[in-house]
CSV table of C-alpha atoms in Angstrom, one decimal:
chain,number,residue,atom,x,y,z
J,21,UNK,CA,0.0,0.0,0.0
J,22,UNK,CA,1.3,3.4,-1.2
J,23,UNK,CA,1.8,6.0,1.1
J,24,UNK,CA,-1.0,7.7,-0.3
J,25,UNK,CA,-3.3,5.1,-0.4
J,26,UNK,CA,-2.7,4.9,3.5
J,27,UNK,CA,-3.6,8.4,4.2
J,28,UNK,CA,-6.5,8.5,2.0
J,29,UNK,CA,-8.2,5.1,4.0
J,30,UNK,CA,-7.2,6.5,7.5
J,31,UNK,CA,-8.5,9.4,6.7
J,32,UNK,CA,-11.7,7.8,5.9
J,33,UNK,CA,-11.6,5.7,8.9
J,34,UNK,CA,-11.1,8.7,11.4
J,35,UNK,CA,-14.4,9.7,10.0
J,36,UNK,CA,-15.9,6.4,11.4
J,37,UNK,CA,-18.2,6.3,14.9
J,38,UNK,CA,-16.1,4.4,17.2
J,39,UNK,CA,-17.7,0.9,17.2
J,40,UNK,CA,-20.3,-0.1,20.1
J,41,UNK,CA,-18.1,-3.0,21.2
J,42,UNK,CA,-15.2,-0.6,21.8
J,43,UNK,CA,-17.0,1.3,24.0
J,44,UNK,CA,-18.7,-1.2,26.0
J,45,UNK,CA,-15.4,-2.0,26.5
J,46,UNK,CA,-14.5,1.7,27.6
J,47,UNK,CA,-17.2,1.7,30.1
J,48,UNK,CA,-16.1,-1.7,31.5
J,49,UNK,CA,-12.7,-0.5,32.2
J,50,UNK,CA,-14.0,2.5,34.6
J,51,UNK,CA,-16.2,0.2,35.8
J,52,UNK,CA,-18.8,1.7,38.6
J,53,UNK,CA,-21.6,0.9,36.6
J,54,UNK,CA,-20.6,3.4,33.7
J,55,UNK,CA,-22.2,4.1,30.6
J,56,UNK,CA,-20.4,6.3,27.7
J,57,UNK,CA,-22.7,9.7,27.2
J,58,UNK,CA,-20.2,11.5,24.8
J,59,UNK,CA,-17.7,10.3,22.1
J,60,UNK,CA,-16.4,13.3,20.0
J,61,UNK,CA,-13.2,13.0,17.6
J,62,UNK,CA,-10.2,15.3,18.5
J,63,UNK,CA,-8.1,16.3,15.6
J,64,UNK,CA,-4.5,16.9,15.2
J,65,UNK,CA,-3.5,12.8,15.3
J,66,UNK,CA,-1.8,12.1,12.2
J,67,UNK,CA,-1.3,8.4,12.7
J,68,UNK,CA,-4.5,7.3,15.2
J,69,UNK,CA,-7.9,7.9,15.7
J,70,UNK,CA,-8.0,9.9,18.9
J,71,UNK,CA,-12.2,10.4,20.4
J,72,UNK,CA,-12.8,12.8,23.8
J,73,UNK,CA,-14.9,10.3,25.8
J,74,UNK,CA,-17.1,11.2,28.5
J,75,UNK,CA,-18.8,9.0,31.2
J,76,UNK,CA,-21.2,9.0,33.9
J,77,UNK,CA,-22.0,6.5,36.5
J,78,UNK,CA,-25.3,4.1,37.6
J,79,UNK,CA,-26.5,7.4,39.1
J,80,UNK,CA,-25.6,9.4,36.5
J,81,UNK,CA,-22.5,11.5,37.8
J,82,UNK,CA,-20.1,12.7,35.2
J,83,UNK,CA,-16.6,10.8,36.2
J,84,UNK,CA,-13.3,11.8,34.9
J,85,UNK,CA,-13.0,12.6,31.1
J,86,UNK,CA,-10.6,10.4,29.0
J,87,UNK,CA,-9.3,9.9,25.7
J,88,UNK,CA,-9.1,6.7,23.5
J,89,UNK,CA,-6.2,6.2,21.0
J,90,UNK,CA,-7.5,3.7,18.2
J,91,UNK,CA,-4.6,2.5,16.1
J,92,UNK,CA,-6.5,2.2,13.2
J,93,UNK,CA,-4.1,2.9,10.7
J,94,UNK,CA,-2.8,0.4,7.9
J,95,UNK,CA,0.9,0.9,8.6
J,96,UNK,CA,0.4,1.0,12.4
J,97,UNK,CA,-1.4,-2.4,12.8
J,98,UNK,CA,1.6,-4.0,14.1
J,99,UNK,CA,1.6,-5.4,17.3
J,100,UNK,CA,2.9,-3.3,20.6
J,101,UNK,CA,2.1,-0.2,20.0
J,102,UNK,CA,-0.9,-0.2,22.6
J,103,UNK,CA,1.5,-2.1,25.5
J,104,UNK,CA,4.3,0.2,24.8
J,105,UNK,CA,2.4,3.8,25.1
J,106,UNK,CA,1.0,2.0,28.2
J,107,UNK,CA,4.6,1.3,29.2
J,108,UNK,CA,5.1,5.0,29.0
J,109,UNK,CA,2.1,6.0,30.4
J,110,UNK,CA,3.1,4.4,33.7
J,111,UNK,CA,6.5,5.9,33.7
J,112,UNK,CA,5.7,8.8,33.5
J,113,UNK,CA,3.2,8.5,36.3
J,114,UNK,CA,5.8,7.0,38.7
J,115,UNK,CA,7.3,10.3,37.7
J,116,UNK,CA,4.8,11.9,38.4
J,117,UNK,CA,5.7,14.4,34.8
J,118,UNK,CA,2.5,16.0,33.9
J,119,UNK,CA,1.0,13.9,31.4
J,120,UNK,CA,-2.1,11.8,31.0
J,121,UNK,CA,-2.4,8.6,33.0
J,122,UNK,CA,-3.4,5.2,31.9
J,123,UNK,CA,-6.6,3.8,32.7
J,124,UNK,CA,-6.6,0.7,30.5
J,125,UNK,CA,-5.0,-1.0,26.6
J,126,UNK,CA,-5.9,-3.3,24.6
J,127,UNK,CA,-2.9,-5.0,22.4
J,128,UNK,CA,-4.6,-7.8,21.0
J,129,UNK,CA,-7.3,-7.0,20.1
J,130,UNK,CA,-9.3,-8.9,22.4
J,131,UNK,CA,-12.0,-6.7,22.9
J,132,UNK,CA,-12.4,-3.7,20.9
J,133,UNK,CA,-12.4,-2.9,17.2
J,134,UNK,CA,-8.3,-2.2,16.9
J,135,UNK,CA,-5.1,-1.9,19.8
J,136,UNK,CA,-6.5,1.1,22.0
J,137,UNK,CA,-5.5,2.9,24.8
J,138,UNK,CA,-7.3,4.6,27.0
J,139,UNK,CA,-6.2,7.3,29.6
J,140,UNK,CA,-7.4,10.5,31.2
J,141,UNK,CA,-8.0,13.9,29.3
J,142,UNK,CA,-5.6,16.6,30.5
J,143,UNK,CA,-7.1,20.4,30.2
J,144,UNK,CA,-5.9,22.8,28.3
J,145,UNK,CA,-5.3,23.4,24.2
J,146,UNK,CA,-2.8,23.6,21.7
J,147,UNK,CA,-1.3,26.8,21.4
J,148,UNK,CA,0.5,27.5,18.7
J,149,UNK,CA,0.1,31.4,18.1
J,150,UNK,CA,0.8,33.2,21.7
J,151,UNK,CA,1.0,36.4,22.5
J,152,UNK,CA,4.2,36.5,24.4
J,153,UNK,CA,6.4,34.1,21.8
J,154,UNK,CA,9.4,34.3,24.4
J,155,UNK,CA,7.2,33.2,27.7
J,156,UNK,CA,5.8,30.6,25.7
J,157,UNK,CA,9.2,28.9,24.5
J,158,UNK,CA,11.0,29.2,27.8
J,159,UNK,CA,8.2,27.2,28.5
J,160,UNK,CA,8.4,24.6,26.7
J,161,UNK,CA,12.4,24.5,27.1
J,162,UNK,CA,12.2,24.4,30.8
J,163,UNK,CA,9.7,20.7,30.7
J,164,UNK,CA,11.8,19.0,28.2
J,165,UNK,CA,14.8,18.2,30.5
J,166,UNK,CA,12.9,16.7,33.4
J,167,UNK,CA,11.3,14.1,30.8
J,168,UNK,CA,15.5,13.3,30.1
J,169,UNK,CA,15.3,12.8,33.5
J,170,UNK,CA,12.5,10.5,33.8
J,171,UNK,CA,14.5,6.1,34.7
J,172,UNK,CA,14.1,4.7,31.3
J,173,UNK,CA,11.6,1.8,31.5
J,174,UNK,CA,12.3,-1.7,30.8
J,175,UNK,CA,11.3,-2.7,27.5
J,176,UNK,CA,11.5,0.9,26.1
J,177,UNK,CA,12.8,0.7,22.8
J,178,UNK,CA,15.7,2.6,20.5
J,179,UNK,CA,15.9,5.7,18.9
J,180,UNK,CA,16.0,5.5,15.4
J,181,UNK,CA,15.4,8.2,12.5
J,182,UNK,CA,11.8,8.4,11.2
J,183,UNK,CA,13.4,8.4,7.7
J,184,UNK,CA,16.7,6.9,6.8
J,185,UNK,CA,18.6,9.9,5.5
J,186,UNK,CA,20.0,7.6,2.8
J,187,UNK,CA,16.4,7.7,1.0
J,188,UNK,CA,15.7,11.4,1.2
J,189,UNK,CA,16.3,13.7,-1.6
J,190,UNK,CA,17.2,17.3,-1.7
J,191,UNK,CA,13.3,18.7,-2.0
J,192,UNK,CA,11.9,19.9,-5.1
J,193,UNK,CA,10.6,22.9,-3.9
J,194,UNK,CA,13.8,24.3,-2.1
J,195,UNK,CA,15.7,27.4,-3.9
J,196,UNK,CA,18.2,26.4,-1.8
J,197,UNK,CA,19.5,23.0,-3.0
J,198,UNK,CA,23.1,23.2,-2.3
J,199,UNK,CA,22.6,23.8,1.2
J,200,UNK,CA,19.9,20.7,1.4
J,201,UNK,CA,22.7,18.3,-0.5
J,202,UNK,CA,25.3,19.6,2.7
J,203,UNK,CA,22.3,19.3,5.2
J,204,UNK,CA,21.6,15.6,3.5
J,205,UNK,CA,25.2,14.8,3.7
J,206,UNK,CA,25.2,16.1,7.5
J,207,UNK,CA,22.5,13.7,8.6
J,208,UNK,CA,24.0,10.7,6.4
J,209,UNK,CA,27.4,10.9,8.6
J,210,UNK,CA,27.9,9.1,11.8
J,211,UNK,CA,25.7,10.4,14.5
J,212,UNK,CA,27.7,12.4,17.3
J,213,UNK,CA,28.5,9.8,20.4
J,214,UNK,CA,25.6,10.9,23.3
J,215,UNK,CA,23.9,9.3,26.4
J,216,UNK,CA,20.8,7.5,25.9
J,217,UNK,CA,18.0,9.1,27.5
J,218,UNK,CA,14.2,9.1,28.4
J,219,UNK,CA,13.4,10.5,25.0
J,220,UNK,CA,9.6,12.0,23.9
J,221,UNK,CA,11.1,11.6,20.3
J,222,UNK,CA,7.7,13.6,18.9
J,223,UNK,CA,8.1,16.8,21.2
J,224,UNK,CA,7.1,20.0,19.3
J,225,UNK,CA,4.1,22.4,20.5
J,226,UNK,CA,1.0,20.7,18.7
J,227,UNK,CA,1.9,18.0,21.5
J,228,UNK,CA,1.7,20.5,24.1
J,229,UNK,CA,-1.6,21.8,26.3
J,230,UNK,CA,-1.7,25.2,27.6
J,231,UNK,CA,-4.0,27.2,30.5
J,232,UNK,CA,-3.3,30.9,31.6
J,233,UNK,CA,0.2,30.7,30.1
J,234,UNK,CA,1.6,27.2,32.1
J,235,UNK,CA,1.4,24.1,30.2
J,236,UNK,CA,-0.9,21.8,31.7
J,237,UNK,CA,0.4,18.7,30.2
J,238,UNK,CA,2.8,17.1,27.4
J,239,UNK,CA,0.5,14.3,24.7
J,240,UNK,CA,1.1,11.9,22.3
J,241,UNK,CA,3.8,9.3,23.7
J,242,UNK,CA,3.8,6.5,21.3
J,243,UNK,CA,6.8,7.4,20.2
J,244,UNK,CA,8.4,7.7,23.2
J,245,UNK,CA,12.1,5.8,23.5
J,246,UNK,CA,15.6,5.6,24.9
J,247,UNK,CA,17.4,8.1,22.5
J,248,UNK,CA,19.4,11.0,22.6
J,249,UNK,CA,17.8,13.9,24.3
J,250,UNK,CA,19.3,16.5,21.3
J,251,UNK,CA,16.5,15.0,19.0
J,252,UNK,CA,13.7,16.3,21.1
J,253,UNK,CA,15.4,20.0,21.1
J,254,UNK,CA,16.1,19.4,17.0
J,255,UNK,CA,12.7,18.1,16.0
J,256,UNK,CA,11.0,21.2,18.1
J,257,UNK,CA,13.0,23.2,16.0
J,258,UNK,CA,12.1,22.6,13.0
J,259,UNK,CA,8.7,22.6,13.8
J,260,UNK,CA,9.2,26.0,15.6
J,261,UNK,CA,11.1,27.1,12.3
J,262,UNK,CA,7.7,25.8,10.3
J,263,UNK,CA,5.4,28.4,13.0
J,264,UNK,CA,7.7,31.0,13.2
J,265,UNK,CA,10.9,31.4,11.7
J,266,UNK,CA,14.7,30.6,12.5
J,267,UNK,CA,14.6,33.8,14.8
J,268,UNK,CA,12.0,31.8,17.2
J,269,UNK,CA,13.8,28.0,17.0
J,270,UNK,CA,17.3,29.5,18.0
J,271,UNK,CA,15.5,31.1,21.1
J,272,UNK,CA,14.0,27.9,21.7
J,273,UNK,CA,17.7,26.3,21.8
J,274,UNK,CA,19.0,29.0,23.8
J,275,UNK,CA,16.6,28.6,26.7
J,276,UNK,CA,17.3,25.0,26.1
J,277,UNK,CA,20.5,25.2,27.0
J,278,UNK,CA,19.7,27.6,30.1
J,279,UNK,CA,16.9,25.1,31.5
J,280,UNK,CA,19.6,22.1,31.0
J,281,UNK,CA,22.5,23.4,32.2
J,282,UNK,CA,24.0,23.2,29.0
J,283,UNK,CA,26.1,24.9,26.0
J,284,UNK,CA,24.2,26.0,23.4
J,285,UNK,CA,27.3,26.5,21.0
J,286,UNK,CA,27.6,22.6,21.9
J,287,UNK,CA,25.3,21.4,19.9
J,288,UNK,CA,25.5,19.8,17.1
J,289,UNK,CA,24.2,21.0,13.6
J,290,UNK,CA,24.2,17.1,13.0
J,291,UNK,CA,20.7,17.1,15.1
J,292,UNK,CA,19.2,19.7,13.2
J,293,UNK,CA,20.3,18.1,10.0
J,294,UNK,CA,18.5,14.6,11.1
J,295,UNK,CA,15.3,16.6,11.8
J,296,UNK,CA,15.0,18.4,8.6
J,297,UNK,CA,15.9,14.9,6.4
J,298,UNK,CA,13.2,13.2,9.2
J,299,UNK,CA,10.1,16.0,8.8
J,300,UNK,CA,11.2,18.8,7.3
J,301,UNK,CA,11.2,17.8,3.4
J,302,UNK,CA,7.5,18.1,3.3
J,303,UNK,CA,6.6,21.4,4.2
J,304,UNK,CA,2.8,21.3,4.4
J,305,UNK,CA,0.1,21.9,7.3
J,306,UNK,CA,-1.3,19.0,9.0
J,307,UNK,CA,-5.0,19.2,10.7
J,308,UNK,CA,-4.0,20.8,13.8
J,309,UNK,CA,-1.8,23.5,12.2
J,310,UNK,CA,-4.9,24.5,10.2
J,311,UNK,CA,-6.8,25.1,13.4
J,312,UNK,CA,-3.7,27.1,15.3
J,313,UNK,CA,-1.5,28.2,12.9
J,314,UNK,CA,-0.5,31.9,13.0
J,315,UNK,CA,-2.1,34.2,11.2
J,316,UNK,CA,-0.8,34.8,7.7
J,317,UNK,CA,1.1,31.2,8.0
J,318,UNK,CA,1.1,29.7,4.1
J,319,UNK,CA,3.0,26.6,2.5
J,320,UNK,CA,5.5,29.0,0.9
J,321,UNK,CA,6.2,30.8,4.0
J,322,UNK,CA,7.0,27.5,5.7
J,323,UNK,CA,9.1,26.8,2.5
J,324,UNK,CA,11.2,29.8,2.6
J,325,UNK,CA,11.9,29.0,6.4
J,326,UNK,CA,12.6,25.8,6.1
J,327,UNK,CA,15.4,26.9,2.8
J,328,UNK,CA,16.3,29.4,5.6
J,329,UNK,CA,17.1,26.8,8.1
J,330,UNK,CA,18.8,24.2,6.0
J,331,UNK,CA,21.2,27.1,5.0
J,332,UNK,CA,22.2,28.0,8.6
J,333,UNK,CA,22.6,23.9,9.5
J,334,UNK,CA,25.1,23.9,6.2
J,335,UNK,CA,26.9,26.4,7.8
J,336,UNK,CA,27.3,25.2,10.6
J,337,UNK,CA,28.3,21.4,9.3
């Protein structure tokens, strides 16, 4: 199955009510009698189908809202993806790092429709337009090195690119193809020698929920793994470069460095260059950029940052 053909049939299946068996199954897992009263689709998931859920009891008291991950997609059918979000999910309670917390997962599946997981709903929203741009990415700088910090789980597996940089061309859109050969060269070379750490491996602001200016939680674990912690700072920045511009993603690395105790001038082009080969070829919006994106935000601006960025990486290589 093409790569197209896969989005166009999960995008069909997103559409989909979830199935009653999967949420006689919800309601069994809170147990207490509970019935489901609400199922509403959340967008923004680009590889599951991801429903709000609400629940009251045999009396008819709202209990804790939820949300249920579906893996629903053709290339995501594989087994373990369920267990090891669930693995995650229970690290990072132990750690008590504010993130949602399991309530139950289904790997066969047994009992519902496809692998699910099913764990509490966090307030907040995405922000990805805020009024102080500075507050907001100390922010999210200052949480990233307490997930490093979090014991890596037994069972957790490896890092490994999203893309081997081997099978990525220089785009066909760039005006700035030399630099994306040097950047494509960059991430093709050995990767710099680094500690394995708790890694979110997916961490960028879409994954992020926000209320009066604090972030009330970090989403969307699955990809979670033992890695090194300079991916997470390079894959926010290009998506920060995508939002806002190089200006913004070099702040972003900066307060980085200040929240970790580290050297910002220490860090390695090489993990920016593995980012862009990884997600920054394709420069377009996904659903939950549509929804948040800053105003005036287009394709072509995104592709003039992202030329912009892949020229300061060749630089630097």
């Amino acid at each position: 199955m093409t790569r197209q053909t896969s989005d166009f049939v999960y995008e069909r299946l997103v559409q989909l009510p979830v199935p009653g068996e999967t949420l006689d199954w919800v309601a069994r897992q809170i147990g207490r009698g509970a019935r489901v009263v609400a199922v509403r689709r959340m967008y923004g998931g680009s590889s599951t189908a991801m429903h709000a859920v609400d629940a009251v009891d045999a009396r008819g008291v709202r209990l804790r809202r939820m949300v249920l991950r579906r893996f629903i997609r053709p290339n995501w059918k594989y087994p373990g993806l369920a267990r090891r979000e669930a693995l995650v999910l229970d690290a990072l309670e132990r750690a008590r790092y504010p993130a949602p917390r399991l309530v139950a997962f289904d790997d066969g599946p047994a009992e519902c429709d496809a692998r699910a997981v099913l764990m509490t709903r966090l307030p907040g929203r995405v922000e990805l337009a805020p009024k102080d741009i500075d507050a907001w990415l100390w922010r999210m700088a200052e949480a990233l090195p307490a997930i490093h910090a979090i014991t890596l789980p037994r069972g957790l597996g490896r890092y490994r690119p999203y893309t081997d940089p081997h099978t990525v061309d220089v785009p066909l859109w760039s005006k700035e193809r030399r630099a994306w050969r040097d950047v494509l060269d960059l991430a093709r070379s050995r990767q710099p020698r680094t500690t394995p750490r708790f890694i979110h491996r997916d961490y960028h602001p879409s994954n992020m929920l926000w209320q009066r200016g604090r972030i009330t939680g970090v989403v969307d674990w699955i990809s979670a793994c033992a890695g090194p912690p300079q991916i997470d700072v390079a894959h926010c920045r290009v998506n920060l470069v995508r939002l806002h511009g190089l200006q913004t993603a070099d702040r972003f690395l900066a307060h980085y460095a200040s929240a970790s105790g580290t050297r910002a001038e220490d860090y390695a082009a090489y993990w920016d260059a593995i980012a862009l080969a990884d997600s920054g070829v394709e420069p377009g919006f996904s659903s939950q950029l549509e929804r948040g994106a800053p105003t005036g935000l287009t394709a072509a601006k995104m592709r003039r940052w992202l030329d912009g960025f892949a020229v300061a990486v060749a630089r630097r290589s």
